[in-house]
Amino acid sequence: MTHLAHVYESQQFTQPFLEKVFALADAMRVDPGPYQLPGKVLATLFYEASTRTRLSFEAAMLRLGGAVISTEMAREFSSHSKGETLEDTIKVVSNYADVIALRHYEIGAAKRAALASKVPLINAGDGAGQHPTQALLDLYTIKRKFGEIDGLTIAMVGDLLYGRTTRSLCYLLGRFYKVKLVFVAPPICKMAGDILSFLDEHQVSWAEETDLEVAAAQADCIYMTRVQKERFLDMGAYQEAAEKYRIDGALMTKAKTNAIVMHPLPRLSEIDVETDSDPRMVFFEQAGNGLWVRMALIYSLLTQGQG
Ligand code: NCD
């Protein structure tokens, strides 16, 4: 099944869909010329902070020859501040746009919005829920580096409880064979039970590890994340969690020589900038891949059924 009406969670991405989007992204980065959507309009509706996600969605639509309408800071500047429901806002915006990218602060908001939308709605992050398009570009980055996903060991590090990118990526990795996941998280940010149950159900091997060096030594991919300050009420607890794990030059001496280090960005102090020149650091390239993957996703959502 390669057709999707909306994208709200990464469990929706089947193998054929992934193959189609990745092949399109590969083709577009060589020559975007044949893939044009003139006259089509993307609306970006962002109720939470963003740099990469919003700008790469907008750049993607512009490079496809389409146009963009946008509300950043929608929490403050849209009719939300007057009390309008998300559903009503989406019903209105879906009259103006052919596709909507929504970032919201509530878990499940994208699914609710999809039900109200007449046009494809894409989840660009819903609170501590999911970030399926980030998972797409993450998987695309891993695939470009290693060729195959099967058999890889991936260490996920940092805020695995509130971080939506690792949650979405786990759902995608569950589709592959003999992938091993190693979770390294401060005690208050451990990977949640719903994901662990999903991995068990899909026979994905996973382990928790407290020592980052031990995890780094086994990993083909170290996926570092920011501790999500905005989801913490207790700033002391946040500080403690944020300082727990750090990738620096000494840590990288323990990592495999052909490993890669990913990060959805923004990065704070969890990856030492001194390590940026290490060729294993691929997070800026990863962010760059977001453009091609989002172009491919928008294009497939708007042209599916057209042969
Ligand atoms: C992530 C997010 O918003 O979930 N950023 C992104 O979209 N690249 C990660 C984060 O904010 O830490």
GROMACS .gro file of C-alpha atoms and ligand atoms in nm:
model
  319
    1MET     CA    1   0.000   0.000   0.000
    2THR     CA    2   0.172   0.318  -0.118
    3HIS     CA    3  -0.124   0.556  -0.088
    4LEU     CA    4  -0.175   0.765   0.223
    5ALA     CA    5  -0.445   1.026   0.278
    6HIS     CA    6  -0.267   1.184   0.577
    7VAL     CA    7   0.058   1.130   0.767
    8TYR     CA    8   0.012   1.142   1.144
    9GLU     CA    9   0.227   0.855   1.277
   10SER     CA   10   0.519   0.655   1.143
   11GLN     CA   11   0.340   0.320   1.178
   12GLN     CA   12   0.159   0.425   0.859
   13PHE     CA   13   0.475   0.395   0.650
   14THR     CA   14   0.479   0.053   0.484
   15GLN     CA   15   0.789  -0.091   0.315
   16PRO     CA   16   0.654  -0.013  -0.035
   17PHE     CA   17   0.576   0.344   0.073
   18LEU     CA   18   0.924   0.390   0.219
   19GLU     CA   19   1.085   0.252  -0.096
   20LYS     CA   20   0.878   0.481  -0.314
   21VAL     CA   21   0.955   0.796  -0.112
   22PHE     CA   22   1.328   0.719  -0.083
   23ALA     CA   23   1.358   0.646  -0.456
   24LEU     CA   24   1.180   0.974  -0.531
   25ALA     CA   25   1.408   1.164  -0.290
   26ASP     CA   26   1.712   1.011  -0.464
   27ALA     CA   27   1.579   1.111  -0.806
   28MET     CA   28   1.488   1.464  -0.694
   29ARG     CA   29   1.831   1.538  -0.552
   30VAL     CA   30   1.980   1.455  -0.892
   31ASP     CA   31   1.720   1.648  -1.094
   32PRO     CA   32   1.405   1.798  -0.940
   33GLY     CA   33   1.299   1.924  -1.285
   34PRO     CA   34   1.047   1.652  -1.371
   35TYR     CA   35   0.878   1.675  -1.030
   36GLN     CA   36   0.681   1.996  -1.027
   37LEU     CA   37   0.356   2.096  -0.858
   38PRO     CA   38   0.278   2.438  -1.005
   39GLY     CA   39  -0.020   2.610  -0.849
   40LYS     CA   40  -0.024   2.383  -0.544
   41VAL     CA   41  -0.019   2.547  -0.202
   42LEU     CA   42   0.132   2.418   0.123
   43ALA     CA   43   0.013   2.566   0.454
   44THR     CA   44   0.254   2.537   0.746
   45LEU     CA   45   0.072   2.575   1.076
   46PHE     CA   46   0.319   2.568   1.364
   47TYR     CA   47   0.207   2.599   1.728
   48GLU     CA   48   0.556   2.511   1.861
   49ALA     CA   49   0.904   2.639   1.787
   50SER     CA   50   1.082   2.511   1.476
   51THR     CA   51   1.360   2.605   1.239
   52ARG     CA   52   1.449   2.304   1.024
   53THR     CA   53   1.114   2.136   1.000
   54ARG     CA   54   0.915   2.441   0.896
   55LEU     CA   55   1.179   2.585   0.666
   56SER     CA   56   1.253   2.252   0.500
   57PHE     CA   57   0.882   2.190   0.439
   58GLU     CA   58   0.851   2.538   0.290
   59ALA     CA   59   1.170   2.508   0.083
   60ALA     CA   60   1.050   2.166  -0.036
   61MET     CA   61   0.722   2.310  -0.167
   62LEU     CA   62   0.896   2.607  -0.328
   63ARG     CA   63   1.147   2.377  -0.501
   64LEU     CA   64   0.855   2.174  -0.632
   65GLY     CA   65   0.729   2.492  -0.798
   66GLY     CA   66   0.442   2.532  -0.551
   67ALA     CA   67   0.363   2.813  -0.308
   68VAL     CA   68   0.353   2.842   0.070
   69ILE     CA   69   0.127   3.010   0.324
   70SER     CA   70   0.240   3.001   0.683
   71THR     CA   71   0.155   3.074   1.045
   72GLU     CA   72   0.452   3.036   1.269
   73MET     CA   73   0.385   3.097   1.637
   74ALA     CA   74   0.028   2.991   1.567
   75ARG     CA   75  -0.034   2.957   1.939
   76GLU     CA   76   0.007   3.332   1.978
   77PHE     CA   77  -0.078   3.470   1.634
   78SER     CA   78  -0.352   3.251   1.488
   79SER     CA   79  -0.719   3.246   1.586
   80HIS     CA   80  -0.616   2.987   1.846
   81SER     CA   81  -0.547   3.287   2.072
   82LYS     CA   82  -0.915   3.384   2.029
   83GLY     CA   83  -1.023   3.037   2.137
   84GLU     CA   84  -1.078   2.866   1.800
   85THR     CA   85  -1.053   2.487   1.811
   86LEU     CA   86  -0.782   2.308   1.612
   87GLU     CA   87  -1.052   2.129   1.413
   88ASP     CA   88  -1.216   2.456   1.305
   89THR     CA   89  -0.880   2.607   1.209
   90ILE     CA   90  -0.798   2.303   0.997
   91LYS     CA   91  -1.142   2.307   0.829
   92VAL     CA   92  -1.075   2.666   0.726
   93VAL     CA   93  -0.713   2.622   0.619
   94SER     CA   94  -0.795   2.315   0.413
   95ASN     CA   95  -1.004   2.545   0.190
   96TYR     CA   96  -0.694   2.752   0.112
   97ALA     CA   97  -0.421   2.490   0.079
   98ASP     CA   98  -0.366   2.159  -0.101
   99VAL     CA   99  -0.158   2.013   0.183
  100ILE     CA  100  -0.102   2.115   0.547
  101ALA     CA  101   0.204   2.059   0.767
  102LEU     CA  102   0.103   2.092   1.133
  103ARG     CA  103   0.321   2.115   1.442
  104HIS     CA  104   0.127   2.115   1.767
  105TYR     CA  105   0.202   2.089   2.137
  106GLU     CA  106  -0.053   1.815   2.216
  107ILE     CA  107   0.000   1.443   2.170
  108GLY     CA  108  -0.252   1.317   1.913
  109ALA     CA  109  -0.326   1.663   1.769
  110ALA     CA  110  -0.223   1.560   1.418
  111LYS     CA  111  -0.459   1.266   1.410
  112ARG     CA  112  -0.745   1.485   1.530
  113ALA     CA  113  -0.656   1.747   1.270
  114ALA     CA  114  -0.640   1.485   0.994
  115LEU     CA  115  -1.001   1.390   1.067
  116ALA     CA  116  -1.103   1.752   1.012
  117SER     CA  117  -0.893   1.810   0.701
  118LYS     CA  118  -1.014   1.792   0.341
  119VAL     CA  119  -0.654   1.788   0.213
  120PRO     CA  120  -0.352   1.575   0.313
  121LEU     CA  121  -0.237   1.668   0.661
  122ILE     CA  122   0.121   1.597   0.767
  123ASN     CA  123   0.227   1.573   1.130
  124ALA     CA  124   0.536   1.792   1.176
  125GLY     CA  125   0.556   1.700   1.547
  126ASP     CA  126   0.275   1.661   1.803
  127GLY     CA  127   0.400   1.732   2.154
  128ALA     CA  128   0.580   1.434   2.301
  129GLY     CA  129   0.392   1.209   2.058
  130GLN     CA  130   0.549   1.160   1.716
  131HIS     CA  131   0.748   1.325   1.440
  132PRO     CA  132   0.700   1.088   1.146
  133THR     CA  133   0.869   1.299   0.877
  134GLN     CA  134   1.179   1.326   1.095
  135ALA     CA  135   1.179   0.946   1.120
  136LEU     CA  136   1.158   0.928   0.741
  137LEU     CA  137   1.462   1.149   0.693
  138ASP     CA  138   1.646   0.969   0.972
  139LEU     CA  139   1.586   0.631   0.811
  140TYR     CA  140   1.682   0.774   0.470
  141THR     CA  141   2.008   0.903   0.621
  142ILE     CA  142   2.089   0.564   0.777
  143LYS     CA  143   2.005   0.387   0.452
  144ARG     CA  144   2.228   0.619   0.249
  145LYS     CA  145   2.516   0.554   0.487
  146PHE     CA  146   2.485   0.178   0.529
  147GLY     CA  147   2.285   0.065   0.226
  148GLU     CA  148   2.080  -0.173   0.441
  149ILE     CA  149   1.899  -0.126   0.769
  150ASP     CA  150   1.878  -0.496   0.853
  151GLY     CA  151   2.130  -0.608   1.112
  152LEU     CA  152   2.229  -0.261   1.237
  153THR     CA  153   2.275  -0.172   1.604
  154ILE     CA  154   2.135   0.171   1.687
  155ALA     CA  155   2.198   0.342   2.020
  156MET     CA  156   1.939   0.606   2.109
  157VAL     CA  157   2.066   0.848   2.370
  158GLY     CA  158   1.917   1.128   2.579
  159ASP     CA  159   1.552   1.216   2.628
  160LEU     CA  160   1.373   0.906   2.506
  161LEU     CA  161   1.055   0.980   2.702
  162TYR     CA  162   0.963   1.324   2.571
  163GLY     CA  163   1.165   1.308   2.249
  164ARG     CA  164   0.920   1.238   1.968
  165THR     CA  165   1.188   1.168   1.705
  166THR     CA  166   1.316   0.851   1.870
  167ARG     CA  167   0.962   0.726   1.927
  168SER     CA  168   0.878   0.764   1.558
  169LEU     CA  169   1.209   0.612   1.451
  170CYS     CA  170   1.150   0.304   1.670
  171TYR     CA  171   0.821   0.241   1.493
  172LEU     CA  172   1.000   0.252   1.157
  173LEU     CA  173   1.293   0.038   1.265
  174GLY     CA  174   1.045  -0.224   1.381
  175ARG     CA  175   0.988  -0.302   1.011
  176PHE     CA  176   1.341  -0.432   0.961
  177TYR     CA  177   1.520  -0.757   1.032
  178LYS     CA  178   1.771  -0.814   1.312
  179VAL     CA  179   1.793  -0.449   1.411
  180LYS     CA  180   1.918  -0.405   1.767
  181LEU     CA  181   1.827  -0.101   1.973
  182VAL     CA  182   2.024   0.016   2.276
  183PHE     CA  183   1.854   0.284   2.489
  184VAL     CA  184   2.071   0.515   2.698
  185ALA     CA  185   1.862   0.763   2.895
  186PRO     CA  186   1.866   0.947   3.226
  187PRO     CA  187   1.635   0.765   3.473
  188ILE     CA  188   1.355   1.021   3.433
  189CYS     CA  189   1.363   1.014   3.050
  190LYS     CA  190   1.354   0.642   2.971
  191MET     CA  191   1.187   0.502   2.662
  192ALA     CA  192   0.816   0.454   2.734
  193GLY     CA  193   0.643   0.118   2.769
  194ASP     CA  194   0.425   0.157   2.459
  195ILE     CA  195   0.735   0.161   2.237
  196LEU     CA  196   0.901  -0.127   2.426
  197SER     CA  197   0.585  -0.338   2.385
  198PHE     CA  198   0.572  -0.253   2.015
  199LEU     CA  199   0.934  -0.364   1.974
  200ASP     CA  200   0.865  -0.687   2.161
  201GLU     CA  201   0.562  -0.757   1.945
  202HIS     CA  202   0.774  -0.706   1.633
  203GLN     CA  203   1.063  -0.918   1.764
  204VAL     CA  204   1.302  -0.622   1.765
  205SER     CA  205   1.582  -0.680   2.010
  206TRP     CA  206   1.637  -0.394   2.255
  207ALA     CA  207   1.833  -0.330   2.574
  208GLU     CA  208   1.876  -0.048   2.822
  209GLU     CA  209   2.229   0.065   2.902
  210THR     CA  210   2.341   0.326   3.151
  211ASP     CA  211   2.701   0.355   3.031
  212LEU     CA  212   2.724   0.557   2.708
  213GLU     CA  213   3.074   0.422   2.634
  214VAL     CA  214   2.945   0.065   2.638
  215ALA     CA  215   2.659   0.153   2.404
  216ALA     CA  216   2.883   0.360   2.173
  217ALA     CA  217   3.127   0.073   2.134
  218GLN     CA  218   2.855  -0.155   1.992
  219ALA     CA  219   2.663   0.093   1.782
  220ASP     CA  220   2.664   0.143   1.406
  221CYS     CA  221   2.456   0.452   1.462
  222ILE     CA  222   2.452   0.669   1.774
  223TYR     CA  223   2.133   0.876   1.770
  224MET     CA  224   2.178   1.157   2.021
  225THR     CA  225   1.889   1.375   2.136
  226ARG     CA  226   1.830   1.697   2.329
  227VAL     CA  227   1.663   1.676   2.669
  228GLN     CA  228   1.327   1.843   2.601
  229LYS     CA  229   1.337   2.133   2.846
  230GLU     CA  230   0.995   2.258   2.737
  231ARG     CA  231   0.830   1.938   2.866
  232PHE     CA  232   0.982   1.964   3.219
  233LEU     CA  233   0.817   2.139   3.513
  234ASP     CA  234   1.111   2.088   3.751
  235MET     CA  235   1.415   2.277   3.618
  236GLY     CA  236   1.648   2.101   3.864
  237ALA     CA  237   1.543   1.764   3.724
  238TYR     CA  238   1.586   1.899   3.370
  239GLN     CA  239   1.939   2.022   3.444
  240GLU     CA  240   2.039   1.690   3.593
  241ALA     CA  241   1.903   1.498   3.293
  242ALA     CA  242   2.057   1.739   3.042
  243GLU     CA  243   2.405   1.696   3.189
  244LYS     CA  244   2.398   1.318   3.216
  245TYR     CA  245   2.518   1.214   2.867
  246ARG     CA  246   2.756   1.391   2.633
  247ILE     CA  247   2.941   1.298   2.318
  248ASP     CA  248   3.293   1.438   2.305
  249GLY     CA  249   3.630   1.346   2.158
  250ALA     CA  250   3.706   1.093   2.434
  251LEU     CA  251   3.373   0.916   2.381
  252MET     CA  252   3.435   0.901   2.005
  253THR     CA  253   3.757   0.704   2.063
  254LYS     CA  254   3.531   0.422   2.191
  255ALA     CA  255   3.293   0.435   1.892
  256LYS     CA  256   3.336   0.218   1.583
  257THR     CA  257   3.544   0.374   1.306
  258ASN     CA  258   3.257   0.337   1.057
  259ALA     CA  259   2.983   0.445   1.300
  260ILE     CA  260   2.768   0.751   1.239
  261VAL     CA  261   2.642   1.003   1.495
  262MET     CA  262   2.299   1.149   1.425
  263HIS     CA  263   2.095   1.417   1.603
  264PRO     CA  264   1.759   1.564   1.496
  265LEU     CA  265   1.888   1.907   1.609
  266PRO     CA  266   1.882   2.158   1.769
  267ARG     CA  267   2.188   2.049   1.964
  268LEU     CA  268   2.277   2.201   2.298
  269SER     CA  269   2.577   2.075   2.493
  270GLU     CA  270   2.507   1.702   2.439
  271ILE     CA  271   2.747   1.690   2.144
  272ASP     CA  272   3.070   1.881   2.189
  273VAL     CA  273   3.124   2.116   1.892
  274GLU     CA  274   3.491   2.014   1.901
  275THR     CA  275   3.387   1.680   1.749
  276ASP     CA  276   3.211   1.836   1.447
  277SER     CA  277   3.507   1.779   1.217
  278ASP     CA  278   3.494   1.403   1.286
  279PRO     CA  279   3.356   1.253   0.962
  280ARG     CA  280   3.131   1.026   1.166
  281MET     CA  281   2.920   1.328   1.264
  282VAL     CA  282   2.642   1.333   1.004
  283PHE     CA  283   2.375   1.548   1.171
  284PHE     CA  284   2.402   1.846   0.936
  285GLU     CA  285   2.384   1.617   0.636
  286GLN     CA  286   2.087   1.448   0.807
  287ALA     CA  287   1.911   1.785   0.839
  288GLY     CA  288   1.988   1.850   0.470
  289ASN     CA  289   1.822   1.521   0.376
  290GLY     CA  290   1.501   1.659   0.527
  291LEU     CA  291   1.456   1.875   0.219
  292TRP     CA  292   1.463   1.588  -0.032
  293VAL     CA  293   1.254   1.356   0.181
  294ARG     CA  294   0.987   1.623   0.241
  295MET     CA  295   0.984   1.708  -0.130
  296ALA     CA  296   0.931   1.340  -0.206
  297LEU     CA  297   0.661   1.306   0.058
  298ILE     CA  298   0.464   1.614  -0.052
  299TYR     CA  299   0.496   1.508  -0.416
  300SER     CA  300   0.371   1.156  -0.349
  301LEU     CA  301   0.079   1.273  -0.134
  302LEU     CA  302  -0.034   1.518  -0.403
  303THR     CA  303   0.014   1.296  -0.707
  304GLN     CA  304  -0.088   0.954  -0.580
  305GLY     CA  305  -0.352   0.787  -0.792
  306GLN     CA  306  -0.222   0.971  -1.099
  307GLY     CA  307  -0.032   0.668  -1.227
  308NCD     C1  308   1.314   1.785   1.699
  308NCD     C2  309   1.169   1.807   1.738
  308NCD     O1  310   1.115   1.917   1.715
  308NCD     O2  311   1.112   1.713   1.789
  308NCD     N1  312   1.363   1.882   1.613
  308NCD     C3  313   1.340   1.868   1.479
  308NCD     O3  314   1.228   1.869   1.434
  308NCD     N2  315   1.447   1.848   1.400
  308NCD     C4  316   1.403   1.757   1.815
  308NCD     C5  317   1.413   1.858   1.926
  308NCD     O4  318   1.348   1.962   1.925
  308NCD     O5  319   1.491   1.831   2.017
   0.00000   0.00000   0.00000
